[in-house]
Coordinates of C-alpha atoms in Angstrom, one line a residue:
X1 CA 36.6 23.5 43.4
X2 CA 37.2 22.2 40.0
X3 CA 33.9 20.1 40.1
X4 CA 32.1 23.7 40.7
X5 CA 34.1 25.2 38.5
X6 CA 33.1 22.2 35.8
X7 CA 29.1 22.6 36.7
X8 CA 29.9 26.2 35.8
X9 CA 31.5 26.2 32.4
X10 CA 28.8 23.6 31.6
X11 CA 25.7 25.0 32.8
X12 CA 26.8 28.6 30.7
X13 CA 27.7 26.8 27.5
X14 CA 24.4 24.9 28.0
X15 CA 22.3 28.5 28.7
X16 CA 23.9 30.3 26.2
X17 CA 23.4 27.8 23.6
X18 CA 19.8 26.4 24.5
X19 CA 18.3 30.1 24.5
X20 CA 19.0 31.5 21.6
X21 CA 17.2 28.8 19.3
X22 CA 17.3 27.9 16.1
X23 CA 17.9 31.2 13.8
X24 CA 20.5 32.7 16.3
X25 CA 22.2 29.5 16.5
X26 CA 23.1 29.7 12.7
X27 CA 23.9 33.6 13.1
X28 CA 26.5 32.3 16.0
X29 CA 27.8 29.9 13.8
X30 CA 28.9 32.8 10.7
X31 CA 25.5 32.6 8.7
X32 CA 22.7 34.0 8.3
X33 CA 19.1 32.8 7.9
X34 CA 19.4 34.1 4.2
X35 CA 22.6 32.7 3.9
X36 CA 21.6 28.7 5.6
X37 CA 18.3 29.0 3.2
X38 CA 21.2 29.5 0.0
X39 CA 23.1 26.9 1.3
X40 CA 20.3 24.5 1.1
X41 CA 19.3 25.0 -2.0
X42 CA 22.6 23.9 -3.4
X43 CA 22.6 20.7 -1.5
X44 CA 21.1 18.5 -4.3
X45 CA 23.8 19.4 -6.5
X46 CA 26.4 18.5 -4.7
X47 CA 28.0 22.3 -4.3
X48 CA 30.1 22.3 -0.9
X49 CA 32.2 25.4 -1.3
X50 CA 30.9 27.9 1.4
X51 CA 32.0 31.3 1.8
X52 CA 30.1 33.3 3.9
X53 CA 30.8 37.4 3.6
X54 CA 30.4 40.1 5.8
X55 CA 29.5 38.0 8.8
X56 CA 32.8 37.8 11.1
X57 CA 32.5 35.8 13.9
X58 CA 34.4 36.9 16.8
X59 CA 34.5 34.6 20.0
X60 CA 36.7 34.1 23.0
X61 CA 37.6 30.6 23.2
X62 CA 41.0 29.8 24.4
X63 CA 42.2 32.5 22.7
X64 CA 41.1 31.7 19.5
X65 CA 39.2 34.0 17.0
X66 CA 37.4 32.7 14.3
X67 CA 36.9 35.3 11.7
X68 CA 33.9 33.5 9.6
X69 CA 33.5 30.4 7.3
X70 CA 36.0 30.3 4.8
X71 CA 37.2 27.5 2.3
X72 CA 39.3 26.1 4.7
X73 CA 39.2 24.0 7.8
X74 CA 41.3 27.0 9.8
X75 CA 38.6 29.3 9.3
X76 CA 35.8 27.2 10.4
X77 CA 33.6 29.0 13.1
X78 CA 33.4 28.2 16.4
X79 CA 30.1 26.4 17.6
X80 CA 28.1 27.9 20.1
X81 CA 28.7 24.2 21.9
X82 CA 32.4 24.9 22.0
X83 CA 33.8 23.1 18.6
X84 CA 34.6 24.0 15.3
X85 CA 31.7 23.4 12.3
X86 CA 33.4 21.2 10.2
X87 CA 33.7 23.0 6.6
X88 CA 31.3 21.2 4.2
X89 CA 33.6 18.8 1.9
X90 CA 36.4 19.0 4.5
X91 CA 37.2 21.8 3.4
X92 CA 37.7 21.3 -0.4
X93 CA 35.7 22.8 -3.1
X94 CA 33.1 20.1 -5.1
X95 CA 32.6 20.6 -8.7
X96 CA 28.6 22.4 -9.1
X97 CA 26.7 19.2 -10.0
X98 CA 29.2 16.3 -8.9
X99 CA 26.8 13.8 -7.7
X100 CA 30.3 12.3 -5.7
X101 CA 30.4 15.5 -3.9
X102 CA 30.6 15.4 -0.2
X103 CA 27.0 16.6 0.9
X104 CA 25.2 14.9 -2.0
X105 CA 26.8 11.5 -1.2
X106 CA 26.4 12.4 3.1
X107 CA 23.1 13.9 2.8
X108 CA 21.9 12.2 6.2
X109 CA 25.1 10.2 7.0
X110 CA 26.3 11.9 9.3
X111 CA 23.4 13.4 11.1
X112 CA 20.5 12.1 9.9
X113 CA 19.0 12.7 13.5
X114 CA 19.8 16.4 13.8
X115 CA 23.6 16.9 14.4
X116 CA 25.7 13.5 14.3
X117 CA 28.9 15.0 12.8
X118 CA 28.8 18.0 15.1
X119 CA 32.2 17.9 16.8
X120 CA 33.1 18.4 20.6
X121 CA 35.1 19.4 22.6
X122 CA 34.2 18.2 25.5
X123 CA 31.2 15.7 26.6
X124 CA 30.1 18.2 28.8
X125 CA 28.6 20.6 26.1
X126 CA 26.5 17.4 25.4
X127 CA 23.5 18.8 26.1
X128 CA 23.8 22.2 24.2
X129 CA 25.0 20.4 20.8
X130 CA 21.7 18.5 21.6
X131 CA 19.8 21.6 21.1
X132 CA 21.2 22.2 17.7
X133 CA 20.6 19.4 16.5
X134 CA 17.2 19.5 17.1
X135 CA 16.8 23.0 15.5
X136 CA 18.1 21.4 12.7
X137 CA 16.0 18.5 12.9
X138 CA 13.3 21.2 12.8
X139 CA 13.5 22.7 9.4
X140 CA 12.5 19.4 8.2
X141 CA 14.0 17.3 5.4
X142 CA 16.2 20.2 4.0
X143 CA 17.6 20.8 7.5
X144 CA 18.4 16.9 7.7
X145 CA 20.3 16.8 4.3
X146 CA 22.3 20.4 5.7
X147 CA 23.4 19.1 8.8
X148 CA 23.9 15.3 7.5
X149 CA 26.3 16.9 4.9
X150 CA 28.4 19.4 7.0
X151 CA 30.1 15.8 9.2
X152 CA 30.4 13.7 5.6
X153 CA 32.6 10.8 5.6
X154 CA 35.4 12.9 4.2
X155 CA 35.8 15.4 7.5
X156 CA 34.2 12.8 9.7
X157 CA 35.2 13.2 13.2
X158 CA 36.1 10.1 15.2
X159 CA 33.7 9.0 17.1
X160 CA 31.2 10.7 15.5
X161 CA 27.5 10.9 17.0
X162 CA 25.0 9.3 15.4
X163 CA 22.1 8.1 16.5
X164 CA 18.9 5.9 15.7
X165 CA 15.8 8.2 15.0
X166 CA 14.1 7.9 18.3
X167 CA 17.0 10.4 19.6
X168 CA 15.9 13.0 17.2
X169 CA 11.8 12.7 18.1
X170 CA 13.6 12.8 21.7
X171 CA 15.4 15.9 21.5
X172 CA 13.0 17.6 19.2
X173 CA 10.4 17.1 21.2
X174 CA 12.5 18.7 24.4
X175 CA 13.1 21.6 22.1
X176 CA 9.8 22.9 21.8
X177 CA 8.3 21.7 25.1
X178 CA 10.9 24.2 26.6
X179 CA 10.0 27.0 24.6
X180 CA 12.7 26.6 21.0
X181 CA 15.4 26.1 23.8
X182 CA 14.5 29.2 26.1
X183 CA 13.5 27.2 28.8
X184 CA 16.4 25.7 30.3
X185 CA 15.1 25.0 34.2
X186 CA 11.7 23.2 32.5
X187 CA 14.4 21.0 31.0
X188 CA 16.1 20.1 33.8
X189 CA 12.9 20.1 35.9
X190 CA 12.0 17.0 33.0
X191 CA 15.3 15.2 33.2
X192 CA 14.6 15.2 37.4
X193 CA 10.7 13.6 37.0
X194 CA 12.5 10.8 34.5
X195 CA 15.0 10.5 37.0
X196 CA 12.2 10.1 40.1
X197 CA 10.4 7.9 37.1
X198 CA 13.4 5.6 36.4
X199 CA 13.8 5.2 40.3
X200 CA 10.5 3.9 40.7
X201 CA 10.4 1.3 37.7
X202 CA 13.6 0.1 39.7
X203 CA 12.1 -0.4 42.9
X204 CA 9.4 -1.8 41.6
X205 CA 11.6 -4.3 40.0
X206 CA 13.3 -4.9 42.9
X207 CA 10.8 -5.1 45.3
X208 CA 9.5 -8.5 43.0
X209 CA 12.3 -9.9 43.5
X210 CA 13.2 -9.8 47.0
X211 CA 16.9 -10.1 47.0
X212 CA 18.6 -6.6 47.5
X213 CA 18.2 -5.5 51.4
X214 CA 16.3 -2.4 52.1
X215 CA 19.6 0.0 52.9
X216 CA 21.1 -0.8 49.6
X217 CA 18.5 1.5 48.1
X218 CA 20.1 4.0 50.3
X219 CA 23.0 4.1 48.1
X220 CA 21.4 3.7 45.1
X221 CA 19.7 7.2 45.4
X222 CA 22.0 9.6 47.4
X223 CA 25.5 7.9 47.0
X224 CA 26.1 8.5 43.4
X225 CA 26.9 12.2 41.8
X226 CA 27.7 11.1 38.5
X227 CA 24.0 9.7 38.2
X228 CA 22.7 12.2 39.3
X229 CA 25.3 14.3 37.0
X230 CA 24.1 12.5 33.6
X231 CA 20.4 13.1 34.2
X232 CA 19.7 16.6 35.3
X233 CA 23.1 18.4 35.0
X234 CA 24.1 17.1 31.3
X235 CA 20.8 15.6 30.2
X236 CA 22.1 13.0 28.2
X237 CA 20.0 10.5 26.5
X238 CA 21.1 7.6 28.1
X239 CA 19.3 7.6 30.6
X240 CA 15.6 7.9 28.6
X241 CA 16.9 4.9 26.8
X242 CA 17.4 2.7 30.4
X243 CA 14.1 4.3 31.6
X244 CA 12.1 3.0 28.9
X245 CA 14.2 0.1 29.3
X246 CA 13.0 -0.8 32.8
X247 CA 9.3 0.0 32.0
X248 CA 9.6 -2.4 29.3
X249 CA 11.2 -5.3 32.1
X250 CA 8.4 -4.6 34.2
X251 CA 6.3 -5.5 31.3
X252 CA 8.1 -8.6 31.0
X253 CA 7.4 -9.3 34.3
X254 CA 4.2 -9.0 33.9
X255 CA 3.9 -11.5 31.5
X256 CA 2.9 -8.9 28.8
X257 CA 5.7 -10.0 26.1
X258 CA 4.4 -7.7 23.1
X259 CA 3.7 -4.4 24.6
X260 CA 7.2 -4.9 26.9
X261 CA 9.3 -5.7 23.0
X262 CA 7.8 -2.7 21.5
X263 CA 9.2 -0.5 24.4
X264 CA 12.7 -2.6 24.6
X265 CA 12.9 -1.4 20.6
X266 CA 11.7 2.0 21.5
X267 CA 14.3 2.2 23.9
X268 CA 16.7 1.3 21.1
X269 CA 15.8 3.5 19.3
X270 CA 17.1 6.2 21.4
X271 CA 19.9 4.9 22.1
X272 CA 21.7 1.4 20.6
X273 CA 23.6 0.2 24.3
X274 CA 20.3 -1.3 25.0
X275 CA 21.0 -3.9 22.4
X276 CA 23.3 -5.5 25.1
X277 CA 20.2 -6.8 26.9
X278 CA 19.1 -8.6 23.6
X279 CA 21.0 -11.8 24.1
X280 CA 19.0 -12.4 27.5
X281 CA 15.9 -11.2 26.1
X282 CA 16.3 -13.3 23.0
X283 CA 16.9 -16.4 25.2
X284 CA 13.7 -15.9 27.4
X285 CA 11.6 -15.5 24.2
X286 CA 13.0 -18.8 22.9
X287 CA 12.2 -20.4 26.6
X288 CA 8.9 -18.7 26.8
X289 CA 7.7 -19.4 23.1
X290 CA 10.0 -21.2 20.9
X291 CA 11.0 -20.6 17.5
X292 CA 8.2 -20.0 16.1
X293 CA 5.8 -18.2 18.7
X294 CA 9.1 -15.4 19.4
X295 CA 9.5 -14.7 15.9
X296 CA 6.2 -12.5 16.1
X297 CA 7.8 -10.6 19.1
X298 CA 10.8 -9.5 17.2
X299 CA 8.5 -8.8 14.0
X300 CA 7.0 -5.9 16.8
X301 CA 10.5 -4.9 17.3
X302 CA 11.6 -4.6 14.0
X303 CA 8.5 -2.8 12.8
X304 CA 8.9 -0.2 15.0
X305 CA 12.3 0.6 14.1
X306 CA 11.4 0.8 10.1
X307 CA 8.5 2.7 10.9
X308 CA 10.6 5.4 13.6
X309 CA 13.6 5.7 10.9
X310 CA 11.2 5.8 7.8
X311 CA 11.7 9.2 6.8
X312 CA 15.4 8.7 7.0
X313 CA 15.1 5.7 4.9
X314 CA 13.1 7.0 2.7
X315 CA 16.1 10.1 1.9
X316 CA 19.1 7.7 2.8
X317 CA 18.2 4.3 3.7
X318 CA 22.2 3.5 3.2
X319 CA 23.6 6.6 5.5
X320 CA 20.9 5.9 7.9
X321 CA 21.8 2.2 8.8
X322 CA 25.7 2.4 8.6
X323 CA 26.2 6.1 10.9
X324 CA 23.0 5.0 13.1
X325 CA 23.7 1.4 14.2
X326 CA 27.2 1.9 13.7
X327 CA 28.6 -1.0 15.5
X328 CA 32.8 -0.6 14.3
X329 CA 33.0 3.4 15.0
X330 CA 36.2 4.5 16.6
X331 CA 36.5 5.9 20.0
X332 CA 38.6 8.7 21.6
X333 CA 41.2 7.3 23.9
X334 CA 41.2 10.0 26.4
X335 CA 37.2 9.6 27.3
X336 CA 38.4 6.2 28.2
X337 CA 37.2 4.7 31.7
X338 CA 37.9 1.2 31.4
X339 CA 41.2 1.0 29.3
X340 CA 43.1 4.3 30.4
X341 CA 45.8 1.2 31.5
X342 CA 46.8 0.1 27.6
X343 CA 48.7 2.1 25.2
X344 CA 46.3 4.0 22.9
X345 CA 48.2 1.6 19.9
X346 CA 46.6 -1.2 21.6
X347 CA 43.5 0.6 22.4
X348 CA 42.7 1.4 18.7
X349 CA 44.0 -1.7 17.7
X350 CA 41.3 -4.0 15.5
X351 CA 42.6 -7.0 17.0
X352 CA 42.1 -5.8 20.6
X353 CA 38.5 -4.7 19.2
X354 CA 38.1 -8.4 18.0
X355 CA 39.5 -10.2 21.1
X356 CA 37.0 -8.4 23.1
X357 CA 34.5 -9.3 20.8
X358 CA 35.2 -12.9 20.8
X359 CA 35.5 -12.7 24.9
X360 CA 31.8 -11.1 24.8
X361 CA 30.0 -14.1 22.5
X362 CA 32.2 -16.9 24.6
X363 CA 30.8 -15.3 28.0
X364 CA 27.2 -15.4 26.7
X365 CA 27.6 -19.1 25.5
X366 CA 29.1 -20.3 28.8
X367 CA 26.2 -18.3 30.9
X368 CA 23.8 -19.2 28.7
X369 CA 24.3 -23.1 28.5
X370 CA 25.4 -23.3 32.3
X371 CA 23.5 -20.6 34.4
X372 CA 20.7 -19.6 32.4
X373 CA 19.9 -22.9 30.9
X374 CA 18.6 -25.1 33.7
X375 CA 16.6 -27.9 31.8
X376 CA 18.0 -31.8 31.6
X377 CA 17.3 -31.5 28.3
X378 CA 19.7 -29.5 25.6
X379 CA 19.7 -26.3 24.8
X380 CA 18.3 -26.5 21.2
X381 CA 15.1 -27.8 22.9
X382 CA 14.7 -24.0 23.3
X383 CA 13.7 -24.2 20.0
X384 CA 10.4 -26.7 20.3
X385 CA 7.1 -25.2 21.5
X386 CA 6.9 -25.3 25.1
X387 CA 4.5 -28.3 24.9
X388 CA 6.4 -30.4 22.7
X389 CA 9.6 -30.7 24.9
X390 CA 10.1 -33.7 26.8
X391 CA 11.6 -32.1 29.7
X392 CA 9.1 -29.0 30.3
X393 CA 11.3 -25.8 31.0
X394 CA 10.5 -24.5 34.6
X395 CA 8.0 -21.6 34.4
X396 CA 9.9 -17.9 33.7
X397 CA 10.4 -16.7 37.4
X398 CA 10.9 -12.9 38.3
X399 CA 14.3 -13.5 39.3
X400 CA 15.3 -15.9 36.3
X401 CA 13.9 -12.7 34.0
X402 CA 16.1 -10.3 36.3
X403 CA 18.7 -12.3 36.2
X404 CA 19.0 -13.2 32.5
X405 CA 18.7 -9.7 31.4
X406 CA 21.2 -8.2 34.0
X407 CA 23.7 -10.6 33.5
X408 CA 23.5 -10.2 29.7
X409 CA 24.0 -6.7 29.9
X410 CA 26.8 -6.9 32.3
X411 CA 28.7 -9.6 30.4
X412 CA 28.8 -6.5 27.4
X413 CA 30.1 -3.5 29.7
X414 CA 32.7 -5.4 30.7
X415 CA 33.9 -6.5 27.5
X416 CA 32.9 -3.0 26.1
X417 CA 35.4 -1.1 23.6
X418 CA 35.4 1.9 25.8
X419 CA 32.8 3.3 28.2
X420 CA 32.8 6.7 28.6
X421 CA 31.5 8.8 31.8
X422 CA 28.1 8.8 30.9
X423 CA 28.2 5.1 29.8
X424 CA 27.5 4.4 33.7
X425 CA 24.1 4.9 33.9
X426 CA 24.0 1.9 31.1
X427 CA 24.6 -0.8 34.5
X428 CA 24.2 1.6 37.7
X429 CA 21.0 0.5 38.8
X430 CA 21.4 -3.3 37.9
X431 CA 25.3 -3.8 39.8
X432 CA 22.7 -4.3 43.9
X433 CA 20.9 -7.4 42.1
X434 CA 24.1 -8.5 40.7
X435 CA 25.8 -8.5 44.0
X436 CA 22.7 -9.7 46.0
X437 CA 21.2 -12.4 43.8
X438 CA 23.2 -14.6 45.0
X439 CA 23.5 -16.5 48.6
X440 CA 24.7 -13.9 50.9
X441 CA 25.8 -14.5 54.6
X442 CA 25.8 -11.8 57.1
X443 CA 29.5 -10.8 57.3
X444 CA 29.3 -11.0 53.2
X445 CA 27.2 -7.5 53.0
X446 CA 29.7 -5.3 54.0
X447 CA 32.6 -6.1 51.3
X448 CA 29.4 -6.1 48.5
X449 CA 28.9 -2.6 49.6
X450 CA 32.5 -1.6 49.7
X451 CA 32.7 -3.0 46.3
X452 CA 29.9 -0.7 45.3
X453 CA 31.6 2.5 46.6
X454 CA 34.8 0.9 44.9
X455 CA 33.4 1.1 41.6
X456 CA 31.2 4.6 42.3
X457 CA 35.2 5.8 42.8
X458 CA 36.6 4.5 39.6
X459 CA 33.6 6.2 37.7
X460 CA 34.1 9.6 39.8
X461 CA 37.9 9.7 38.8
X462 CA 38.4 12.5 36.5
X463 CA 40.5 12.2 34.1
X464 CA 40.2 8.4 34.3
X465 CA 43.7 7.2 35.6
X466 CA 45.6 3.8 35.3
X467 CA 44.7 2.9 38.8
X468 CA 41.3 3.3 38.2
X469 CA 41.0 1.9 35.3
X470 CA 42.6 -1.6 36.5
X471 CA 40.3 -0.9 39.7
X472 CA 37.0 -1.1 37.6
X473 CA 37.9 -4.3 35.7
X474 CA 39.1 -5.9 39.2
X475 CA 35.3 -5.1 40.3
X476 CA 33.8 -6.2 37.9
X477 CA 35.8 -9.1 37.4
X478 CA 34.6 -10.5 41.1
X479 CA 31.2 -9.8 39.7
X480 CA 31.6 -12.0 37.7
X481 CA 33.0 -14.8 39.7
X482 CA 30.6 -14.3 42.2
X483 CA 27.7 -14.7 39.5
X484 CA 29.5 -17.7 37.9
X485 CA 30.2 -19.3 41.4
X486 CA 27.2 -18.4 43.1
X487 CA 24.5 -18.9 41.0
X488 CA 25.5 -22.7 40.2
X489 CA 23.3 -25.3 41.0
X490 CA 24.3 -27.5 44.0
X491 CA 25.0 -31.3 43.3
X492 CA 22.5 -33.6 43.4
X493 CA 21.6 -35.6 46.7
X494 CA 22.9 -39.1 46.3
X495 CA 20.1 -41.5 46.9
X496 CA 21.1 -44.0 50.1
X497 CA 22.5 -47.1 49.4
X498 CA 21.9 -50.2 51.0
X499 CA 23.8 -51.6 54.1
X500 CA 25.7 -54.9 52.9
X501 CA 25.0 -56.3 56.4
X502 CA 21.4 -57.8 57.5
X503 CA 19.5 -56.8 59.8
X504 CA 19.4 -59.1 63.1
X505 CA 15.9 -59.1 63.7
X506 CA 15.8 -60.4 60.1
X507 CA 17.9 -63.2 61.0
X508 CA 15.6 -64.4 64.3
X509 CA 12.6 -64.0 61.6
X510 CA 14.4 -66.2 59.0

């Protein structure tokens, strides 16, 4: 009952919001079209007082009434997503022409992709504030400056969303294939072909590899709500990111290096969790090229980044780079999956943030010079050309590829900060290869699955708990071992040594 009754509150939040499009969306949130186009012209200099007249704004939200946009945070209206606008300047009045006011100095810092700074209540309403953010997107550069003003460091939320620009083409993009947001079954009807779309670039992965049994993939399509949750229900933008994600892997395993780095950027460009591949994909370029033959791969990464984020650049190359790749941002302790166990003191802590760091970089160093490294020679032979090393690497196998780049990504969830619920579609679809790349004897297949169901539990758990919070990190933990354990090369066969005694029929010859 209170799943339904969670589908419910979403999916009206989501309709209300999504049809009434750009110009009603400012009317719901106390202003006019006249009044958003007045606002905007004040931008440049730095004016953040607001005071919107004669447009009361009355809305049943836990009782709450919000009777406009006034100088003050109290008065703040309500969002059509379910949160409070945050009052430009935090709500405190700029001097006309301070060029140190709060939307001059935020002008795309907050949400230079259409909405960063919006606040939430809830990450259910995802998808609607998603919508807004593209109508803002789509007033062009003056709508970018407006909506990267209203989060501004000074009443920045924590955990505030920003996002590279490939989210904004993303979103913007939805918003008028479906009609400004009138459309909201065309939506999901998209989110279910890129979820049919991602299936099959999985498969296909898996089918070159030949290690995950056939009834496995069972699981992997029917077992798992809160998949299917994330990609039609909230239409989050994970999962584009991991879908353009495993097209580019298949690339890689077809040997097609450029074209498969220009879609891993792409895909990090709508979303920056794909970076936690990087460290594997960095370490097959080196084995594949060297030095000096990857450096033109990530040159194609790179450019594609400046060229996506260019107009955001171009306004606020500064705001753009530090809200949109964002790597020390705060995060809310009660969206907490992994880390509902620890006081939120210890949670928020910098030193906990560091430790995990420091556990992250020492896990890729022992994977990388133990299990992914399998050459006599060292590992800074990586850095020769491939003909020049004495040793010759083996040749790039579909399951060393696989492997690499799974494990990579798995070492970083689970030394993540915080994962929130819609976080698990970040390692859902890799967790049958790790469990099945390895040796596996017949009575071993039933605990892998069980393990499987263990973890689908711990992500289905709402509001996180401290059982299944310690329950995650015990899964993952034998993951781990059984990748660190099982994936180990076995010792070398000791040649045969000679008998001290002679052979008799040696003796009668002597």
């Amino acid at each position: 009952m209170a799943t339904a009754a969670n589908t419910c509150s979403f999916r009206c939040a989501f309709t209300k919001s999504f049809r009434l499009g750009a110009p009603r969306c400012l009317q719901i949130s106390g202003l006019t079209a006249k009044d958003f186009r007045s606002f905007l012209s004040g931008l440049p200099a730095g004016n953040a007082s607001l005071a919107v007249k004669g447009s009361p704004l009355r809305r049943r939200h836990g009782g709450e009434v919000a009777p406009g946009l006034s100088g003050g945070a109290a008065g703040a209206p309500l969002h059509a997503a379910g949160g409070r606008l945050p009052v430009p300047g935090g709500g405190r009045r700029q001097p006309v022409g301070d060029p140190q006011g709060a939307l001059h100095r935020d002008r795309l810092a907050g949400v230079h992709a259409g909405g960063g700074g919006l606040r939430q209540r809830h990450p259910r309403l995802r998808a609607a504030a998603g919508r807004h953010r593209a109508a803002g997107v789509s007033m062009g550069p003056a709508g970018w400056a407006a909506w990267g003003g209203m989060g501004g460091n000074a009443a920045r939320p924590v955990c505030a969303r920003s996002y590279p620009a490939g989210f904004v083409y993303l979103f913007l993009g939805l918003y008028y294939a479906t009609g400004r947001g009138a459309d909201i079954r065309l939506a999901q009807h998209i989110f279910a072909g890129l979820y049919l779309l991602n299936l099959l670039l999985v498969f296909r992965i898996y089918c070159r590899t030949c290690k995950v049994p056939p009834y496995v993939f069972f699981f992997m399509c029917c077992a798992s709500y809160r998949i299917h949750s994330i990609f039609v229900l909230r239409l989050f933008n994970d999962p584009v990111a991991m879908a353009i994600l495993f097209l580019a892997i298949n690339f890689f395993l077809e040997d097609r290096w450029s074209w498969g780095c220009l879609l891993f950027s792409l895909a990090v460009s709508v979303k920056m969790n794909v970076l936690l591949f990087a460290p594997g994909l960095l370490f097959l370029l080196l084995q594949r090229f060297g030095l000096l033959g990857c450096i033109p791969k990530l040159c194609i990464c790179a450019v594609l980044q400046v060229a996506l984020g260019l107009p955001f650049l171009l306004e606020n190359p500064v705001g753009y780079l530090t809200r949109s790749f964002d790597l020390g941002r705060q995060f809310q302790f009660k969206w907490t999956v992994n880390w509902r166990f620890l006081p939120e003191e210890v949670f928020q802590h910098r030193a906990f943030h560091v430790g995990l760091l420091l556990a992250h970089l020492s896990g890729l160093v022992l994977f990388a010079l133990h299990r992914w490294h399998r050459s006599k020679e060292s590992i800074l032979s990586l850095l020769k050309d491939p003909v020049e090393r004495k040793h010759p690497s083996p040749p790039l196998s579909v399951n060393k590829i696989v492997f690499i780049l799974f494990s990579s990504n798995f070492l970083g969830i689970c030394c993540s900060r915080s994962l929130h619920y819609q976080f698990y579609v970040w390692y859902f679809h890799t967790l049958p290869y790790l469990l099945w790349c390895t040796p596996t004897s017949k009575l071993a297949h039933m605990p892998k699955v069980l393990l499987l169901g263990v973890i689908e539990l711990c992500w289905n758990t709402y509001p996180s708990t401290v059982c299944s919070s310690l329950s995650l990190h015990i899964c993952h933990g034998l993951v781990l071992l059984q990748l660190w354990y099982g994936t180990a090369l076995p010792p070398a066969p000791q040649p045969p040594q000679p008998s001290k005694k002679s052979d008799p029929l040696s003796r009668k010859a002597q």
